[in-house]
Amino acid sequence: MTQQTAPIAIRERTVDAFTREFLRELNFGQGVDVERSSVNDRYLALARTVRHYLMTRWIETLRHQWEHQAKSVAYLSAEYLLGRQLDNALLASDLTDIARTSVESLGIDFDELRDAEIEPGLGNGGLGRLAACFVDSLATMNIPAVGYGIRYEYGIFEQTFVDGWQVEKADDWLRLGSPWEFPHPEAAVEVGFGGTTEDHEVDGEKRRRWVPAWNVLGVPYNYMVPGYENGRVNTLRLWSARATHAFDLQIFNSGDYEEAVRAQTFAENISKVLYPEDSTPQGKELRLQQQYFFVACSLRDFLDRVLLRGFDLHNLPERVTFQLNDTHPVIAVPELMRILVDERGWKWDEAWAVTQRVFAYTCHTLLPEALEVWSVELLGRLLPRHLEIIYRINEEFLEVVRTRWPDDELRLRRMSIIAEHPERAVRMAFLATVAGVKVNGVAELHSQLLRDKVLADFAELWPDKFTNVTNGITPRRFLKLANPGLSDLITEAIGDGWVTDLDRLEGLLPLADDAEFRRRFREVKAANKLRLVDMLAHRDGSTIDPDTMLDVMVKRLHEYKRQMLKLLHVISLYEQVTRGRLDIADVTPRTFAFGAKAAPGYRMAKQIIGLINAVGRTINDEPALEGRLRIVFPANYNVTLAECLIPAADLSEQISLAGKEASGTGNMKFMLNGALTIGTDDGANVEIRQLVGDDNFFLFGLDEPAVEKVVAAGYRPTSFYESIPNLRHALDLVARGTFSGGDRSVFEPIVSNLLSEDRFLVLADFQAYVDAQARVDVAYADTEGWTRSAVINVARAGFFSSDRSMRDYLDRIWHARQVATRP
Ligand SMILES: *Cc1c(COP(=O)(O)O)cnc(C)c1O
């Protein structure tokens, strides 16, 4: 073909044209007529119709990208917690009204179709959701980018409760087909595993090579990532594992049919299921396979298909930054070295010079148990050549350390990429730090603690390598889509520029003092609560009172996040009221909402879920508390539930132990939707408080240095148990089996853990938390004052747009440029 063909465009953005496309999709895509179509037929037809409108832009973006060869960002992430796609696609293409009118003109319930979508839950929590926000912002900000990841056949498990205990169900999100993915089996990439390494000669030169024992194919599935009304559609490319033909056939020919099938299953297991551990990697072989699988596919894809043929890889740093979302993709570092040295025949130093300039690493944690390590035994067995390369990187790195600090054996051992205890293992965060152009934390406090503690030796060696980029959230999904009422109110007040320039929310500040605006703001909150009431009634049959304060804690269940702190407060209120020490009339009517999944193997977390539900059953059945105190714990917290819960919230609980939550992004979503925060001085809470001021934030608890001191002095939780009567009474209630039908053994592990270890200082912060909650009650009683604070929170939330995060990454790390696809 010599002539460029322009993509066919659906130019008509009219209800009639939309309806024609929709019917065509129903008839020819699904093979049904309107009358006989199922909800799923209709959903698929609607999704495909919207998809058509975006398709031209996608093709044009790709062509533009190809022609301009501008620097790209390749975001490598093992997780993308995307949320539903239809609404976002409608929003990005400005088709919501047309689609609704069109579908309803056929007598079809539009909202029923939206609700038919199963969200792709290809992530655990904050880290995966961050990746999803980032790809949205990259597209909206016209940054040439591609997201790489894994197309898990089963995403994060579906949580159900049986007698209040978490029971996991497989998340079969593909069972009805996904209209959003474009498989390209013809572009499959082969990835090797296992085997040995050997020397060989190429043109008289000695080289090393890897001879893998087995291979799998990576099939790319492309997903559209539409920018907000800007004509750009970026690509998210997720890899699915298939058995290679050669592999199957060999075994099949030998007559062993079962073995051939087994081999296929074995290969396909790699992308079968998302590991449900959040912040606690288990060091499982399959997980390392997943990591290498998607990273090898992605590098191959970028080098062979995104770059022009014959591109000189010495210039790679001008064409791409591979952003490593935590340590999960860090095996990309030795993989690139292997490609350059073994496959392309480069000298080691030449290859290292390029490699060191194309990777950047985002660290997401402070918990030591979350820092990923791979045993040398496993890594050497699965990726023998990569282990050799890591050893050499480490040798040369330790030479640098030795030169800088001669005779400092201790430091060498501390900084070595290879840990010696408890077993020889590769410290992936160290490898990423050595290889990366930059290392960033995800909130100011977190980045500072990385420099001062977790990676202090490295920061001393390379101070300029360390930087901060505070996380953000996309205002498209978390305000415009999730909270149409507030969006409309804001747009009416300050115009709609905020959708892509969230700092404009500052324009709302004067309106905090405008009584009429505050009244309408409350009206929106009340309507959002009614929407939530409806949703919960439908979903779990649970009822909540929309006239109470909605106090929400939704996030993964983890001891460091301290769901127990909030629960102990509720138990204490219950205890005081039922013992007659507190008049229920003096208690602010509250609905305590929880939402949290626990990793299936995390026993303490599952216990806490059991206890929240048990306490819920007890207090929700207590006549004296009717209409005053209630616990609601909808199962299966996910993006779709977040979009309904957060806009209805009055109070946002961000109560992790100071120094443990890297950033948090849930905290930002609540702020943006006009909830006030009760929180510790941790993660991005610090920045939230700086922005809204102490009058509009309920701060409590030990700060990070104080935590360090308490721990250093030898923390004794029993001293708090003994000296705070309400705390003692609350814990005793649990210990006595009040919430477990008198059986003391059921929740004994929780009680004994809090009284003996209490690693996250729940008891130490209890009184400060209760006092802060008392301040919340006082503030809430002043309706106008509360609303004023809520408006200020929204007005100051502009900083937390993920668009701003992208600008920071551009300036501090990527040095790529924004490229408009449309003049
Ligand atoms: C935002 C979000 C998270 C992260 O919440 P944190 O409070 O920051 O831990 C987790 N899960 C879902 C579904 C989210 O939308």
mmCIF file with all atom_site columns, N, CA and C in Angstrom, residues 188-246:
data_model
loop_
_atom_site.group_PDB
_atom_site.id
_atom_site.type_symbol
_atom_site.label_atom_id
_atom_site.label_alt_id
_atom_site.label_comp_id
_atom_site.label_asym_id
_atom_site.label_entity_id
_atom_site.label_seq_id
_atom_site.pdbx_PDB_ins_code
_atom_site.Cartn_x
_atom_site.Cartn_y
_atom_site.Cartn_z
_atom_site.occupancy
_atom_site.B_iso_or_equiv
_atom_site.pdbx_formal_charge
_atom_site.auth_seq_id
_atom_site.auth_comp_id
_atom_site.auth_asym_id
_atom_site.auth_atom_id
_atom_site.pdbx_PDB_model_num
ATOM 1   N N  . ALA A 1 188 ? 1.901   -11.992 18.935 1.00 0.00 ? 188 ALA A N  1
ATOM 2   C CA . ALA A 1 188 ? 2.356   -12.676 20.153 1.00 0.00 ? 188 ALA A CA 1
ATOM 3   C C  . ALA A 1 188 ? 3.882   -12.676 20.233 1.00 0.00 ? 188 ALA A C  1
ATOM 4   N N  . VAL A 1 189 ? 4.355   -12.693 21.464 1.00 0.00 ? 189 VAL A N  1
ATOM 5   C CA . VAL A 1 189 ? 5.788   -12.620 21.739 1.00 0.00 ? 189 VAL A CA 1
ATOM 6   C C  . VAL A 1 189 ? 6.177   -13.873 22.520 1.00 0.00 ? 189 VAL A C  1
ATOM 7   N N  . GLU A 1 190 ? 7.361   -14.422 22.215 1.00 0.00 ? 190 GLU A N  1
ATOM 8   C CA . GLU A 1 190 ? 7.776   -15.610 22.937 1.00 0.00 ? 190 GLU A CA 1
ATOM 9   C C  . GLU A 1 190 ? 8.660   -15.242 24.125 1.00 0.00 ? 190 GLU A C  1
ATOM 10  N N  . VAL A 1 191 ? 8.421   -15.896 25.252 1.00 0.00 ? 191 VAL A N  1
ATOM 11  C CA . VAL A 1 191 ? 9.191   -15.632 26.465 1.00 0.00 ? 191 VAL A CA 1
ATOM 12  C C  . VAL A 1 191 ? 9.731   -16.950 27.014 1.00 0.00 ? 191 VAL A C  1
ATOM 13  N N  . GLY A 1 192 ? 11.019  -16.952 27.338 1.00 0.00 ? 192 GLY A N  1
ATOM 14  C CA . GLY A 1 192 ? 11.636  -18.177 27.835 1.00 0.00 ? 192 GLY A CA 1
ATOM 15  C C  . GLY A 1 192 ? 11.700  -18.234 29.358 1.00 0.00 ? 192 GLY A C  1
ATOM 16  N N  . PHE A 1 193 ? 11.820  -19.445 29.882 1.00 0.00 ? 193 PHE A N  1
ATOM 17  C CA . PHE A 1 193 ? 12.002  -19.665 31.322 1.00 0.00 ? 193 PHE A CA 1
ATOM 18  C C  . PHE A 1 193 ? 12.946  -20.837 31.546 1.00 0.00 ? 193 PHE A C  1
ATOM 19  N N  . GLY A 1 194 ? 13.634  -20.817 32.654 1.00 0.00 ? 194 GLY A N  1
ATOM 20  C CA . GLY A 1 194 ? 14.431  -21.968 33.082 1.00 0.00 ? 194 GLY A CA 1
ATOM 21  C C  . GLY A 1 194 ? 15.671  -22.188 32.232 1.00 0.00 ? 194 GLY A C  1
ATOM 22  N N  . GLY A 1 195 ? 16.153  -23.431 32.217 1.00 0.00 ? 195 GLY A N  1
ATOM 23  C CA . GLY A 1 195 ? 17.278  -23.789 31.371 1.00 0.00 ? 195 GLY A CA 1
ATOM 24  C C  . GLY A 1 195 ? 18.625  -23.407 31.947 1.00 0.00 ? 195 GLY A C  1
ATOM 25  N N  . THR A 1 196 ? 19.565  -23.144 31.031 1.00 0.00 ? 196 THR A N  1
ATOM 26  C CA . THR A 1 196 ? 20.957  -22.912 31.439 1.00 0.00 ? 196 THR A CA 1
ATOM 27  C C  . THR A 1 196 ? 21.543  -21.727 30.679 1.00 0.00 ? 196 THR A C  1
ATOM 28  N N  . THR A 1 197 ? 22.764  -21.387 31.055 1.00 0.00 ? 197 THR A N  1
ATOM 29  C CA . THR A 1 197 ? 23.487  -20.370 30.293 1.00 0.00 ? 197 THR A CA 1
ATOM 30  C C  . THR A 1 197 ? 24.762  -21.001 29.764 1.00 0.00 ? 197 THR A C  1
ATOM 31  N N  . GLU A 1 198 ? 25.275  -20.438 28.689 1.00 0.00 ? 198 GLU A N  1
ATOM 32  C CA . GLU A 1 198 ? 26.504  -21.016 28.110 1.00 0.00 ? 198 GLU A CA 1
ATOM 33  C C  . GLU A 1 198 ? 27.268  -19.950 27.335 1.00 0.00 ? 198 GLU A C  1
ATOM 34  N N  . ASP A 1 199 ? 28.541  -20.230 27.090 1.00 0.00 ? 199 ASP A N  1
ATOM 35  C CA . ASP A 1 199 ? 29.344  -19.364 26.234 1.00 0.00 ? 199 ASP A CA 1
ATOM 36  C C  . ASP A 1 199 ? 29.223  -19.845 24.799 1.00 0.00 ? 199 ASP A C  1
ATOM 37  N N  . HIS A 1 200 ? 29.316  -18.925 23.872 1.00 0.00 ? 200 HIS A N  1
ATOM 38  C CA . HIS A 1 200 ? 29.391  -19.317 22.461 1.00 0.00 ? 200 HIS A CA 1
ATOM 39  C C  . HIS A 1 200 ? 30.116  -18.195 21.720 1.00 0.00 ? 200 HIS A C  1
ATOM 40  N N  . GLU A 1 201 ? 30.350  -18.404 20.453 1.00 0.00 ? 201 GLU A N  1
ATOM 41  C CA . GLU A 1 201 ? 31.103  -17.403 19.699 1.00 0.00 ? 201 GLU A CA 1
ATOM 42  C C  . GLU A 1 201 ? 30.281  -16.812 18.578 1.00 0.00 ? 201 GLU A C  1
ATOM 43  N N  . VAL A 1 202 ? 30.377  -15.488 18.449 1.00 0.00 ? 202 VAL A N  1
ATOM 44  C CA . VAL A 1 202 ? 29.738  -14.819 17.328 1.00 0.00 ? 202 VAL A CA 1
ATOM 45  C C  . VAL A 1 202 ? 30.811  -13.977 16.659 1.00 0.00 ? 202 VAL A C  1
ATOM 46  N N  . ASP A 1 203 ? 31.078  -14.242 15.385 1.00 0.00 ? 203 ASP A N  1
ATOM 47  C CA . ASP A 1 203 ? 32.124  -13.533 14.636 1.00 0.00 ? 203 ASP A CA 1
ATOM 48  C C  . ASP A 1 203 ? 33.430  -13.477 15.422 1.00 0.00 ? 203 ASP A C  1
ATOM 49  N N  . GLY A 1 204 ? 33.808  -14.604 15.984 1.00 0.00 ? 204 GLY A N  1
ATOM 50  C CA . GLY A 1 204 ? 35.087  -14.684 16.685 1.00 0.00 ? 204 GLY A CA 1
ATOM 51  C C  . GLY A 1 204 ? 35.085  -14.064 18.072 1.00 0.00 ? 204 GLY A C  1
ATOM 52  N N  . GLU A 1 205 ? 33.926  -13.546 18.502 1.00 0.00 ? 205 GLU A N  1
ATOM 53  C CA . GLU A 1 205 ? 33.878  -12.954 19.846 1.00 0.00 ? 205 GLU A CA 1
ATOM 54  C C  . GLU A 1 205 ? 33.082  -13.848 20.781 1.00 0.00 ? 205 GLU A C  1
ATOM 55  N N  . LYS A 1 206 ? 33.607  -13.931 22.009 1.00 0.00 ? 206 LYS A N  1
ATOM 56  C CA . LYS A 1 206 ? 32.921  -14.754 22.997 1.00 0.00 ? 206 LYS A CA 1
ATOM 57  C C  . LYS A 1 206 ? 31.701  -14.016 23.547 1.00 0.00 ? 206 LYS A C  1
ATOM 58  N N  . ARG A 1 207 ? 30.607  -14.744 23.623 1.00 0.00 ? 207 ARG A N  1
ATOM 59  C CA . ARG A 1 207 ? 29.407  -14.150 24.214 1.00 0.00 ? 207 ARG A CA 1
ATOM 60  C C  . ARG A 1 207 ? 28.729  -15.163 25.121 1.00 0.00 ? 207 ARG A C  1
ATOM 61  N N  . ARG A 1 208 ? 27.915  -14.621 26.002 1.00 0.00 ? 208 ARG A N  1
ATOM 62  C CA . ARG A 1 208 ? 27.118  -15.444 26.894 1.00 0.00 ? 208 ARG A CA 1
ATOM 63  C C  . ARG A 1 208 ? 25.733  -15.576 26.280 1.00 0.00 ? 208 ARG A C  1
ATOM 64  N N  . ARG A 1 209 ? 25.104  -16.723 26.488 1.00 0.00 ? 209 ARG A N  1
ATOM 65  C CA . ARG A 1 209 ? 23.693  -16.786 26.077 1.00 0.00 ? 209 ARG A CA 1
ATOM 66  C C  . ARG A 1 209 ? 22.885  -17.689 27.001 1.00 0.00 ? 209 ARG A C  1
ATOM 67  N N  . TRP A 1 210 ? 21.604  -17.438 26.942 1.00 0.00 ? 210 TRP A N  1
ATOM 68  C CA . TRP A 1 210 ? 20.657  -18.164 27.770 1.00 0.00 ? 210 TRP A CA 1
ATOM 69  C C  . TRP A 1 210 ? 19.944  -19.180 26.895 1.00 0.00 ? 210 TRP A C  1
ATOM 70  N N  . VAL A 1 211 ? 19.889  -20.432 27.360 1.00 0.00 ? 211 VAL A N  1
ATOM 71  C CA . VAL A 1 211 ? 19.137  -21.455 26.633 1.00 0.00 ? 211 VAL A CA 1
ATOM 72  C C  . VAL A 1 211 ? 17.966  -21.881 27.520 1.00 0.00 ? 211 VAL A C  1
ATOM 73  N N  . PRO A 1 212 ? 16.825  -21.260 27.314 1.00 0.00 ? 212 PRO A N  1
ATOM 74  C CA . PRO A 1 212 ? 15.678  -21.559 28.180 1.00 0.00 ? 212 PRO A CA 1
ATOM 75  C C  . PRO A 1 212 ? 15.201  -22.993 27.988 1.00 0.00 ? 212 PRO A C  1
ATOM 76  N N  . ALA A 1 213 ? 14.570  -23.533 29.015 1.00 0.00 ? 213 ALA A N  1
ATOM 77  C CA . ALA A 1 213 ? 14.051  -24.892 28.940 1.00 0.00 ? 213 ALA A CA 1
ATOM 78  C C  . ALA A 1 213 ? 12.624  -24.914 28.411 1.00 0.00 ? 213 ALA A C  1
ATOM 79  N N  . TRP A 1 214 ? 11.918  -23.852 28.636 1.00 0.00 ? 214 TRP A N  1
ATOM 80  C CA . TRP A 1 214 ? 10.536  -23.810 28.131 1.00 0.00 ? 214 TRP A CA 1
ATOM 81  C C  . TRP A 1 214 ? 10.123  -22.378 27.793 1.00 0.00 ? 214 TRP A C  1
ATOM 82  N N  . ASN A 1 215 ? 9.098   -22.305 26.947 1.00 0.00 ? 215 ASN A N  1
ATOM 83  C CA . ASN A 1 215 ? 8.653   -20.992 26.470 1.00 0.00 ? 215 ASN A CA 1
ATOM 84  C C  . ASN A 1 215 ? 7.153   -20.846 26.641 1.00 0.00 ? 215 ASN A C  1
ATOM 85  N N  . VAL A 1 216 ? 6.730   -19.628 26.739 1.00 0.00 ? 216 VAL A N  1
ATOM 86  C CA . VAL A 1 216 ? 5.293   -19.361 26.599 1.00 0.00 ? 216 VAL A CA 1
ATOM 87  C C  . VAL A 1 216 ? 5.139   -18.203 25.625 1.00 0.00 ? 216 VAL A C  1
ATOM 88  N N  . LEU A 1 217 ? 3.920   -18.067 25.116 1.00 0.00 ? 217 LEU A N  1
ATOM 89  C CA . LEU A 1 217 ? 3.617   -16.944 24.246 1.00 0.00 ? 217 LEU A CA 1
ATOM 90  C C  . LEU A 1 217 ? 2.872   -15.883 25.040 1.00 0.00 ? 217 LEU A C  1
ATOM 91  N N  . GLY A 1 218 ? 3.204   -14.636 24.783 1.00 0.00 ? 218 GLY A N  1
ATOM 92  C CA . GLY A 1 218 ? 2.431   -13.532 25.334 1.00 0.00 ? 218 GLY A CA 1
ATOM 93  C C  . GLY A 1 218 ? 1.587   -12.925 24.232 1.00 0.00 ? 218 GLY A C  1
ATOM 94  N N  . VAL A 1 219 ? 0.282   -12.982 24.410 1.00 0.00 ? 219 VAL A N  1
ATOM 95  C CA . VAL A 1 219 ? -0.615  -12.385 23.416 1.00 0.00 ? 219 VAL A CA 1
ATOM 96  C C  . VAL A 1 219 ? -1.069  -11.020 23.932 1.00 0.00 ? 219 VAL A C  1
ATOM 97  N N  . PRO A 1 220 ? -0.822  -9.975  23.158 1.00 0.00 ? 220 PRO A N  1
ATOM 98  C CA . PRO A 1 220 ? -1.245  -8.648  23.625 1.00 0.00 ? 220 PRO A CA 1
ATOM 99  C C  . PRO A 1 220 ? -2.740  -8.410  23.433 1.00 0.00 ? 220 PRO A C  1
ATOM 100 N N  . TYR A 1 221 ? -3.338  -7.841  24.441 1.00 0.00 ? 221 TYR A N  1
ATOM 101 C CA . TYR A 1 221 ? -4.719  -7.363  24.359 1.00 0.00 ? 221 TYR A CA 1
ATOM 102 C C  . TYR A 1 221 ? -4.663  -5.850  24.544 1.00 0.00 ? 221 TYR A C  1
ATOM 103 N N  . ASN A 1 222 ? -5.138  -5.126  23.559 1.00 0.00 ? 222 ASN A N  1
ATOM 104 C CA . ASN A 1 222 ? -5.097  -3.666  23.652 1.00 0.00 ? 222 ASN A CA 1
ATOM 105 C C  . ASN A 1 222 ? -6.408  -3.116  24.202 1.00 0.00 ? 222 ASN A C  1
ATOM 106 N N  . TYR A 1 223 ? -6.267  -2.103  25.015 1.00 0.00 ? 223 TYR A N  1
ATOM 107 C CA . TYR A 1 223 ? -7.436  -1.409  25.558 1.00 0.00 ? 223 TYR A CA 1
ATOM 108 C C  . TYR A 1 223 ? -7.285  0.065   25.235 1.00 0.00 ? 223 TYR A C  1
ATOM 109 N N  . MET A 1 224 ? -8.401  0.711   24.925 1.00 0.00 ? 224 MET A N  1
ATOM 110 C CA . MET A 1 224 ? -8.360  2.136   24.651 1.00 0.00 ? 224 MET A CA 1
ATOM 111 C C  . MET A 1 224 ? -8.279  2.904   25.966 1.00 0.00 ? 224 MET A C  1
ATOM 112 N N  . VAL A 1 225 ? -7.446  3.928   25.959 1.00 0.00 ? 225 VAL A N  1
ATOM 113 C CA . VAL A 1 225 ? -7.414  4.843   27.114 1.00 0.00 ? 225 VAL A CA 1
ATOM 114 C C  . VAL A 1 225 ? -7.709  6.242   26.572 1.00 0.00 ? 225 VAL A C  1
ATOM 115 N N  . PRO A 1 226 ? -8.977  6.607   26.540 1.00 0.00 ? 226 PRO A N  1
ATOM 116 C CA . PRO A 1 226 ? -9.326  7.885   25.922 1.00 0.00 ? 226 PRO A CA 1
ATOM 117 C C  . PRO A 1 226 ? -8.997  9.064   26.818 1.00 0.00 ? 226 PRO A C  1
ATOM 118 N N  . GLY A 1 227 ? -8.398  10.082  26.244 1.00 0.00 ? 227 GLY A N  1
ATOM 119 C CA . GLY A 1 227 ? -8.243  11.341  26.966 1.00 0.00 ? 227 GLY A CA 1
ATOM 120 C C  . GLY A 1 227 ? -9.594  12.022  27.062 1.00 0.00 ? 227 GLY A C  1
ATOM 121 N N  . TYR A 1 228 ? -9.695  12.960  27.977 1.00 0.00 ? 228 TYR A N  1
ATOM 122 C CA . TYR A 1 228 ? -10.975 13.638  28.163 1.00 0.00 ? 228 TYR A CA 1
ATOM 123 C C  . TYR A 1 228 ? -11.195 14.675  27.058 1.00 0.00 ? 228 TYR A C  1
ATOM 124 N N  . GLU A 1 229 ? -12.085 14.374  26.146 1.00 0.00 ? 229 GLU A N  1
ATOM 125 C CA . GLU A 1 229 ? -12.494 15.293  25.080 1.00 0.00 ? 229 GLU A CA 1
ATOM 126 C C  . GLU A 1 229 ? -11.327 15.971  24.377 1.00 0.00 ? 229 GLU A C  1
ATOM 127 N N  . ASN A 1 230 ? -10.219 15.237  24.180 1.00 0.00 ? 230 ASN A N  1
ATOM 128 C CA . ASN A 1 230 ? -9.081  15.884  23.525 1.00 0.00 ? 230 ASN A CA 1
ATOM 129 C C  . ASN A 1 230 ? -8.625  15.165  22.268 1.00 0.00 ? 230 ASN A C  1
ATOM 130 N N  . GLY A 1 231 ? -9.383  14.177  21.841 1.00 0.00 ? 231 GLY A N  1
ATOM 131 C CA . GLY A 1 231 ? -9.047  13.518  20.581 1.00 0.00 ? 231 GLY A CA 1
ATOM 132 C C  . GLY A 1 231 ? -7.948  12.477  20.695 1.00 0.00 ? 231 GLY A C  1
ATOM 133 N N  . ARG A 1 232 ? -7.342  12.351  21.878 1.00 0.00 ? 232 ARG A N  1
ATOM 134 C CA . ARG A 1 232 ? -6.284  11.348  22.010 1.00 0.00 ? 232 ARG A CA 1
ATOM 135 C C  . ARG A 1 232 ? -6.849  10.064  22.621 1.00 0.00 ? 232 ARG A C  1
ATOM 136 N N  . VAL A 1 233 ? -6.409  8.953   22.105 1.00 0.00 ? 233 VAL A N  1
ATOM 137 C CA . VAL A 1 233 ? -6.700  7.675   22.753 1.00 0.00 ? 233 VAL A CA 1
ATOM 138 C C  . VAL A 1 233 ? -5.380  6.917   22.871 1.00 0.00 ? 233 VAL A C  1
ATOM 139 N N  . ASN A 1 234 ? -4.879  6.793   24.074 1.00 0.00 ? 234 ASN A N  1
ATOM 140 C CA . ASN A 1 234 ? -3.657  6.035   24.309 1.00 0.00 ? 234 ASN A CA 1
ATOM 141 C C  . ASN A 1 234 ? -3.979  4.547   24.414 1.00 0.00 ? 234 ASN A C  1
ATOM 142 N N  . THR A 1 235 ? -2.940  3.752   24.555 1.00 0.00 ? 235 THR A N  1
ATOM 143 C CA . THR A 1 235 ? -3.134  2.300   24.599 1.00 0.00 ? 235 THR A CA 1
ATOM 144 C C  . THR A 1 235 ? -2.660  1.725   25.919 1.00 0.00 ? 235 THR A C  1
ATOM 145 N N  . LEU A 1 236 ? -3.474  0.832   26.435 1.00 0.00 ? 236 LEU A N  1
ATOM 146 C CA . LEU A 1 236 ? -3.064  -0.008  27.557 1.00 0.00 ? 236 LEU A CA 1
ATOM 147 C C  . LEU A 1 236 ? -2.913  -1.407  26.973 1.00 0.00 ? 236 LEU A C  1
ATOM 148 N N  . ARG A 1 237 ? -1.731  -1.978  27.096 1.00 0.00 ? 237 ARG A N  1
ATOM 149 C CA . ARG A 1 237 ? -1.485  -3.283  26.480 1.00 0.00 ? 237 ARG A CA 1
ATOM 150 C C  . ARG A 1 237 ? -1.232  -4.315  27.568 1.00 0.00 ? 237 ARG A C  1
ATOM 151 N N  . LEU A 1 238 ? -2.179  -5.234  27.693 1.00 0.00 ? 238 LEU A N  1
ATOM 152 C CA . LEU A 1 238 ? -2.099  -6.263  28.730 1.00 0.00 ? 238 LEU A CA 1
ATOM 153 C C  . LEU A 1 238 ? -1.822  -7.609  28.077 1.00 0.00 ? 238 LEU A C  1
ATOM 154 N N  . TRP A 1 239 ? -0.943  -8.373  28.712 1.00 0.00 ? 239 TRP A N  1
ATOM 155 C CA . TRP A 1 239 ? -0.468  -9.624  28.104 1.00 0.00 ? 239 TRP A CA 1
ATOM 156 C C  . TRP A 1 239 ? -1.154  -10.845 28.708 1.00 0.00 ? 239 TRP A C  1
ATOM 157 N N  . SER A 1 240 ? -1.513  -11.747 27.813 1.00 0.00 ? 240 SER A N  1
ATOM 158 C CA . SER A 1 240 ? -2.154  -12.992 28.222 1.00 0.00 ? 240 SER A CA 1
ATOM 159 C C  . SER A 1 240 ? -1.255  -14.150 27.787 1.00 0.00 ? 240 SER A C  1
ATOM 160 N N  . ALA A 1 241 ? -1.066  -15.130 28.661 1.00 0.00 ? 241 ALA A N  1
ATOM 161 C CA . ALA A 1 241 ? -0.130  -16.228 28.363 1.00 0.00 ? 241 ALA A CA 1
ATOM 162 C C  . ALA A 1 241 ? -0.814  -17.372 27.615 1.00 0.00 ? 241 ALA A C  1
ATOM 163 N N  . ARG A 1 242 ? -0.151  -17.844 26.590 1.00 0.00 ? 242 ARG A N  1
ATOM 164 C CA . ARG A 1 242 ? -0.602  -19.006 25.829 1.00 0.00 ? 242 ARG A CA 1
ATOM 165 C C  . ARG A 1 242 ? 0.549   -19.987 25.715 1.00 0.00 ? 242 ARG A C  1
ATOM 166 N N  . ALA A 1 243 ? 0.201   -21.249 25.485 1.00 0.00 ? 243 ALA A N  1
ATOM 167 C CA . ALA A 1 243 ? 1.250   -22.235 25.211 1.00 0.00 ? 243 ALA A CA 1
ATOM 168 C C  . ALA A 1 243 ? 1.797   -21.999 23.809 1.00 0.00 ? 243 ALA A C  1
ATOM 169 N N  . THR A 1 244 ? 3.072   -22.245 23.628 1.00 0.00 ? 244 THR A N  1
ATOM 170 C CA . THR A 1 244 ? 3.645   -22.117 22.281 1.00 0.00 ? 244 THR A CA 1
ATOM 171 C C  . THR A 1 244 ? 3.295   -23.374 21.495 1.00 0.00 ? 244 THR A C  1
ATOM 172 N N  . HIS A 1 245 ? 3.157   -23.234 20.186 1.00 0.00 ? 245 HIS A N  1
ATOM 173 C CA . HIS A 1 245 ? 2.791   -24.382 19.362 1.00 0.00 ? 245 HIS A CA 1
ATOM 174 C C  . HIS A 1 245 ? 3.873   -25.449 19.393 1.00 0.00 ? 245 HIS A C  1
ATOM 175 N N  . ALA A 1 246 ? 5.121   -24.960 19.219 1.00 0.00 ? 246 ALA A N  1
ATOM 176 C CA . ALA A 1 246 ? 6.233   -25.898 19.139 1.00 0.00 ? 246 ALA A CA 1
ATOM 177 C C  . ALA A 1 246 ? 6.240   -26.824 20.356 1.00 0.00 ? 246 ALA A C  1
#
